[in-house]
């Protein structure tokens, strides 16, 4: 019997497995990943805020990326942990909507922010002498605000269209969080207009930033090739390598999940890919931007020395 979305009061999250032993193992793994994510992103934020050497446009954007990753992982992981150890796998309709909205808003914002970071790298490499004058504090704040605003406007559009679908199959979500693919599987009939909205948001939030980033890197490569010394070229490229790795991992997984028609969704395969960009990626970002970064390492040493001197 068909039932509209107004009669659905909760959803059941199946998670990864029903095996209690594996659920306990997954609980420990996700708890460890979440702990590292919180510590890594918080530490990077503290370093950027407290060390004057890191008060530059590049680190301003990295700090905002850490801020987004901190909350992005917090939208998903606590519920995943509860699902792993609790017999109650349910999530209320309002809870599912909230999780969906905030994850979409933070995710879209990160897409735009990564594009803004590509522009920052382009300015830094093509006009190093005018970098400080070009990337003013006002411009940096404006780019971040536009990223957040655009991200959450898109989230409102996606959430309002998704949660007005008619869910008539059942309320069991074969995933560990509320996302487009599993929710579409529950819908009675996915209208072409809804698929058009998804593709529109994909074009404006993922494809357009991707094209902008690729264009920026074409100009960056051209600027690097104009540098005469090999050492100078390597130094210039090293300032972009972390951002390039981050963009490739994040955009690659999102495009894989959302660029296909709904008929080709494979929940088991998509579940593994979505685990990467929702849970693992926020943990990796602080490592990507700090392990090979001398400025961050120096700031961390200063923080440790300051902490030891107060003990």
Coordinates of C-alpha atoms in Angstrom, one line a residue:
X1 CA 0.0 0.0 0.0
X2 CA 1.4 3.4 -0.9
X3 CA 2.1 5.9 1.7
X4 CA 3.2 9.5 1.3
X5 CA 6.1 11.1 3.0
X6 CA 3.8 12.7 5.6
X7 CA 3.1 9.2 7.1
X8 CA 6.8 8.4 7.5
X9 CA 7.8 9.4 11.0
X10 CA 11.2 7.7 11.1
X11 CA 13.7 5.8 9.1
X12 CA 15.8 2.7 9.9
X13 CA 19.5 2.9 9.2
X14 CA 20.9 -0.5 8.3
X15 CA 24.5 0.6 8.5
X16 CA 27.2 -1.7 7.3
X17 CA 26.4 -5.1 8.9
X18 CA 24.1 -6.9 11.2
X19 CA 26.9 -9.0 12.6
X20 CA 27.4 -7.9 16.3
X21 CA 31.1 -8.7 16.3
X22 CA 31.7 -6.7 13.1
X23 CA 29.6 -3.9 14.5
X24 CA 31.8 -3.7 17.6
X25 CA 34.9 -3.7 15.4
X26 CA 33.4 -0.9 13.2
X27 CA 32.5 1.1 16.4
X28 CA 36.2 1.0 17.5
X29 CA 37.4 1.9 14.1
X30 CA 35.0 4.8 13.6
X31 CA 35.6 6.1 17.1
X32 CA 39.4 6.1 16.4
X33 CA 38.9 7.9 13.1
X34 CA 36.5 10.5 14.7
X35 CA 38.9 11.1 17.6
X36 CA 41.8 11.7 15.2
X37 CA 39.6 14.0 13.0
X38 CA 38.5 16.2 15.9
X39 CA 42.1 16.4 17.4
X40 CA 43.7 17.0 14.0
X41 CA 41.3 19.7 12.8
X42 CA 41.1 21.4 16.2
X43 CA 44.9 21.5 16.5
X44 CA 45.3 23.0 13.0
X45 CA 42.7 25.6 13.9
X46 CA 44.4 26.5 17.2
X47 CA 47.8 26.8 15.4
X48 CA 46.4 29.0 12.7
X49 CA 44.7 31.3 15.2
X50 CA 47.6 31.6 17.6
X51 CA 50.7 31.7 15.4
X52 CA 51.2 35.1 13.7
X53 CA 53.3 33.4 11.0
X54 CA 50.2 31.5 9.8
X55 CA 48.1 34.7 9.5
X56 CA 48.2 34.6 5.7
X57 CA 45.4 34.1 3.1
X58 CA 46.4 30.5 2.4
X59 CA 46.2 29.5 6.1
X60 CA 42.9 31.5 6.5
X61 CA 41.4 29.2 3.9
X62 CA 43.0 26.1 5.4
X63 CA 41.6 27.1 8.8
X64 CA 38.1 27.4 7.3
X65 CA 38.5 24.0 5.6
X66 CA 39.4 22.5 9.0
X67 CA 36.3 24.2 10.5
X68 CA 34.1 22.6 7.9
X69 CA 35.7 19.2 8.2
X70 CA 35.2 19.3 12.0
X71 CA 31.5 19.8 11.7
X72 CA 31.1 17.7 8.5
X73 CA 32.4 14.6 10.3
X74 CA 30.3 15.5 13.4
X75 CA 27.1 15.4 11.3
X76 CA 27.6 11.7 10.5
X77 CA 30.0 9.9 12.9
X78 CA 28.1 10.2 16.3
X79 CA 25.0 8.6 14.7
X80 CA 27.2 5.9 13.1
X81 CA 28.7 5.1 16.5
X82 CA 25.2 4.8 18.1
X83 CA 24.0 2.6 15.2
X84 CA 27.0 0.3 15.7
X85 CA 26.4 -0.5 19.4
X86 CA 22.6 0.1 19.8
X87 CA 19.8 -2.2 18.8
X88 CA 17.8 0.9 18.0
X89 CA 18.7 1.8 14.4
X90 CA 16.0 4.4 13.9
X91 CA 16.4 8.1 13.1
X92 CA 13.4 10.4 13.2
X93 CA 12.1 12.1 10.0
X94 CA 13.2 15.4 11.4
X95 CA 16.6 14.0 12.4
X96 CA 17.1 12.5 8.9
X97 CA 16.2 15.9 7.4
X98 CA 18.6 17.8 9.7
X99 CA 21.4 15.4 9.0
X100 CA 20.8 15.6 5.2
X101 CA 20.5 19.4 5.3
X102 CA 23.7 20.1 7.3
X103 CA 25.8 17.5 5.5
X104 CA 24.7 19.0 2.1
X105 CA 25.4 22.5 3.3
X106 CA 28.8 21.8 4.7
X107 CA 29.7 19.6 1.7
X108 CA 28.7 22.2 -0.9
X109 CA 30.5 24.9 1.1
X110 CA 33.6 22.8 1.0
X111 CA 33.3 22.5 -2.8
X112 CA 33.2 26.3 -3.2
X113 CA 36.0 26.8 -0.6
X114 CA 38.3 24.5 -2.5
X115 CA 37.7 26.6 -5.6
X116 CA 38.5 29.7 -3.7
X117 CA 41.7 28.1 -2.5
X118 CA 42.7 27.3 -6.1
X119 CA 42.3 31.0 -6.9
X120 CA 44.5 31.9 -3.9
X121 CA 47.2 29.5 -5.1
X122 CA 47.0 31.0 -8.6
X123 CA 47.5 34.6 -7.3
X124 CA 50.3 33.5 -5.0
X125 CA 52.3 31.8 -7.9
X126 CA 51.5 34.1 -10.8
X127 CA 52.0 37.4 -8.8
X128 CA 54.0 36.6 -5.7
X129 CA 55.1 40.2 -5.2
X130 CA 51.5 41.5 -5.3
X131 CA 50.0 38.6 -3.4
X132 CA 49.4 40.4 -0.1
X133 CA 47.8 43.4 -1.9
X134 CA 45.7 41.2 -4.2
X135 CA 44.4 38.7 -1.5
X136 CA 43.2 41.3 1.0
X137 CA 41.6 40.2 4.2
X138 CA 38.3 41.6 2.9
X139 CA 38.5 39.6 -0.2
X140 CA 39.3 36.4 1.7
X141 CA 36.4 36.9 4.1
X142 CA 34.1 37.6 1.2
X143 CA 35.2 34.4 -0.6
X144 CA 34.5 32.3 2.5
X145 CA 31.1 33.9 3.1
X146 CA 30.1 33.3 -0.5
X147 CA 31.2 29.7 -0.1
X148 CA 29.1 29.2 3.0
X149 CA 26.1 31.1 1.6
X150 CA 26.1 29.3 -1.7
X151 CA 26.6 25.9 0.0
X152 CA 23.6 26.3 2.4
X153 CA 21.3 27.8 -0.3
X154 CA 21.9 24.7 -2.4
X155 CA 21.3 22.5 0.7
X156 CA 17.9 24.2 1.2
X157 CA 17.0 23.5 -2.5
X158 CA 18.1 19.9 -2.3
X159 CA 16.6 19.1 1.1
X160 CA 13.2 20.7 0.2
X161 CA 13.0 18.7 -3.0
X162 CA 14.2 15.4 -1.5
X163 CA 11.9 15.4 1.5
X164 CA 8.8 16.2 -0.5
X165 CA 9.2 13.0 -2.4
X166 CA 6.6 10.2 -1.7
X167 CA 8.2 7.4 0.3
X168 CA 6.0 4.4 -0.4
X169 CA 8.4 1.4 -0.5
X170 CA 9.4 1.2 3.2
X171 CA 11.4 3.3 5.7
X172 CA 14.6 1.2 5.8
X173 CA 17.6 3.1 4.5
X174 CA 20.4 0.7 3.3
X175 CA 23.1 3.0 4.4
X176 CA 24.7 4.5 7.5
X177 CA 23.3 8.1 7.0
X178 CA 20.5 9.9 5.1
X179 CA 21.7 10.6 1.6
X180 CA 20.3 11.1 -1.9
X181 CA 20.9 7.5 -3.4
X182 CA 19.2 5.5 -0.5
X183 CA 16.4 8.0 -0.2
X184 CA 15.7 7.9 -3.9
X185 CA 15.5 4.1 -3.6
X186 CA 12.6 4.5 -1.1
X187 CA 10.7 7.0 -3.2
X188 CA 7.6 5.8 -5.1
X189 CA 8.3 7.8 -8.2
X190 CA 11.3 10.0 -8.8
X191 CA 10.1 12.9 -11.0
X192 CA 12.2 14.1 -13.9
X193 CA 12.1 17.5 -12.3
X194 CA 13.8 16.1 -9.2
X195 CA 16.6 14.5 -11.2
X196 CA 17.0 17.9 -13.0
X197 CA 17.4 19.6 -9.6
X198 CA 20.1 17.1 -8.6
X199 CA 22.0 17.6 -11.9
X200 CA 21.6 21.4 -11.6
X201 CA 23.1 21.4 -8.1
X202 CA 25.8 19.0 -9.3
X203 CA 26.6 21.4 -12.1
X204 CA 26.7 24.6 -9.9
X205 CA 28.3 23.1 -6.8
X206 CA 30.7 20.5 -8.2
X207 CA 31.2 20.7 -12.0
X208 CA 31.5 24.5 -12.1
X209 CA 34.1 24.7 -9.2
X210 CA 35.9 21.8 -10.8
X211 CA 36.2 23.6 -14.1
X212 CA 37.3 26.7 -12.2
X213 CA 40.0 24.7 -10.4
X214 CA 41.2 23.1 -13.6
X215 CA 41.4 26.5 -15.3
X216 CA 43.3 27.9 -12.3
X217 CA 45.8 25.1 -12.4
X218 CA 46.4 25.6 -16.2
X219 CA 47.4 29.2 -15.4
X220 CA 49.4 27.9 -12.4
X221 CA 51.3 25.4 -14.6
X222 CA 51.9 28.2 -17.2
X223 CA 53.3 30.4 -14.4
X224 CA 55.5 27.6 -13.0
X225 CA 56.9 26.9 -16.5
X226 CA 58.0 30.6 -16.7
X227 CA 60.2 30.1 -13.6
X228 CA 63.7 29.5 -14.8
X229 CA 65.3 27.5 -12.0
X230 CA 64.2 23.9 -11.3
X231 CA 64.4 24.5 -7.6
X232 CA 62.0 27.5 -8.0
X233 CA 59.6 25.4 -10.0
X234 CA 59.6 22.6 -7.5
X235 CA 59.0 25.1 -4.6
X236 CA 56.1 26.7 -6.5
X237 CA 54.5 23.4 -7.2
X238 CA 54.9 22.2 -3.6
X239 CA 52.7 25.0 -2.4
X240 CA 49.9 23.6 -4.6
X241 CA 50.4 19.8 -4.0
X242 CA 48.4 19.6 -0.8
X243 CA 45.4 21.4 -2.3
X244 CA 45.6 19.3 -5.5
X245 CA 45.6 16.1 -3.5
X246 CA 42.6 17.3 -1.4
X247 CA 40.6 18.4 -4.5
X248 CA 41.3 15.1 -6.3
X249 CA 40.1 12.9 -3.4
X250 CA 37.1 15.0 -2.5
X251 CA 35.7 15.9 -6.0
X252 CA 36.5 12.4 -7.3
X253 CA 34.4 10.6 -4.7
X254 CA 31.5 13.1 -5.0
X255 CA 31.4 13.0 -8.8
X256 CA 31.3 9.2 -8.6
X257 CA 28.4 9.1 -6.3
X258 CA 26.2 11.9 -7.7
X259 CA 26.9 12.2 -11.4
X260 CA 25.1 9.0 -12.3
X261 CA 21.4 8.5 -13.0
X262 CA 19.4 7.2 -10.1
X263 CA 18.7 3.9 -11.9
X264 CA 22.4 3.0 -11.7
X265 CA 22.9 3.6 -8.0
X266 CA 24.5 0.6 -6.2
X267 CA 24.1 1.1 -2.5
X268 CA 26.7 -1.4 -1.4
X269 CA 29.4 0.1 -3.6
X270 CA 28.3 3.7 -3.0
X271 CA 28.3 3.0 0.8
X272 CA 32.1 2.4 0.7
X273 CA 32.8 5.5 -1.4
X274 CA 30.6 7.7 0.7
X275 CA 32.4 6.5 3.8
X276 CA 35.6 7.9 2.4
X277 CA 34.4 11.5 1.8
X278 CA 32.2 11.7 4.9
X279 CA 34.3 10.0 7.5
X280 CA 37.9 9.5 6.3
X281 CA 38.4 12.6 4.2
X282 CA 37.9 15.0 7.2
X283 CA 40.6 13.1 9.0
X284 CA 43.0 13.1 6.1
X285 CA 42.8 16.9 5.4
X286 CA 44.8 18.1 8.5
X287 CA 47.5 15.5 7.6
X288 CA 47.6 16.5 3.9
X289 CA 48.1 20.2 4.9
X290 CA 50.5 19.7 7.7
X291 CA 52.8 16.7 7.3
X292 CA 54.8 18.4 4.5
X293 CA 54.3 21.9 5.7
X294 CA 57.3 23.5 7.4
X295 CA 55.3 26.5 8.8
X296 CA 52.7 24.2 10.5
X297 CA 55.5 22.0 11.9
X298 CA 57.3 25.1 13.3
X299 CA 54.0 26.4 14.8
X300 CA 53.4 23.0 16.4
X301 CA 56.9 23.0 17.9
X302 CA 56.2 26.4 19.4
X303 CA 52.9 25.2 20.9
X304 CA 54.6 22.2 22.5
X305 CA 57.4 24.4 23.9
X306 CA 54.8 26.8 25.3
X307 CA 52.9 24.0 26.9
X308 CA 56.0 22.5 28.5
X309 CA 57.1 25.9 29.9
X310 CA 53.7 26.2 31.7
X311 CA 53.9 22.7 33.2

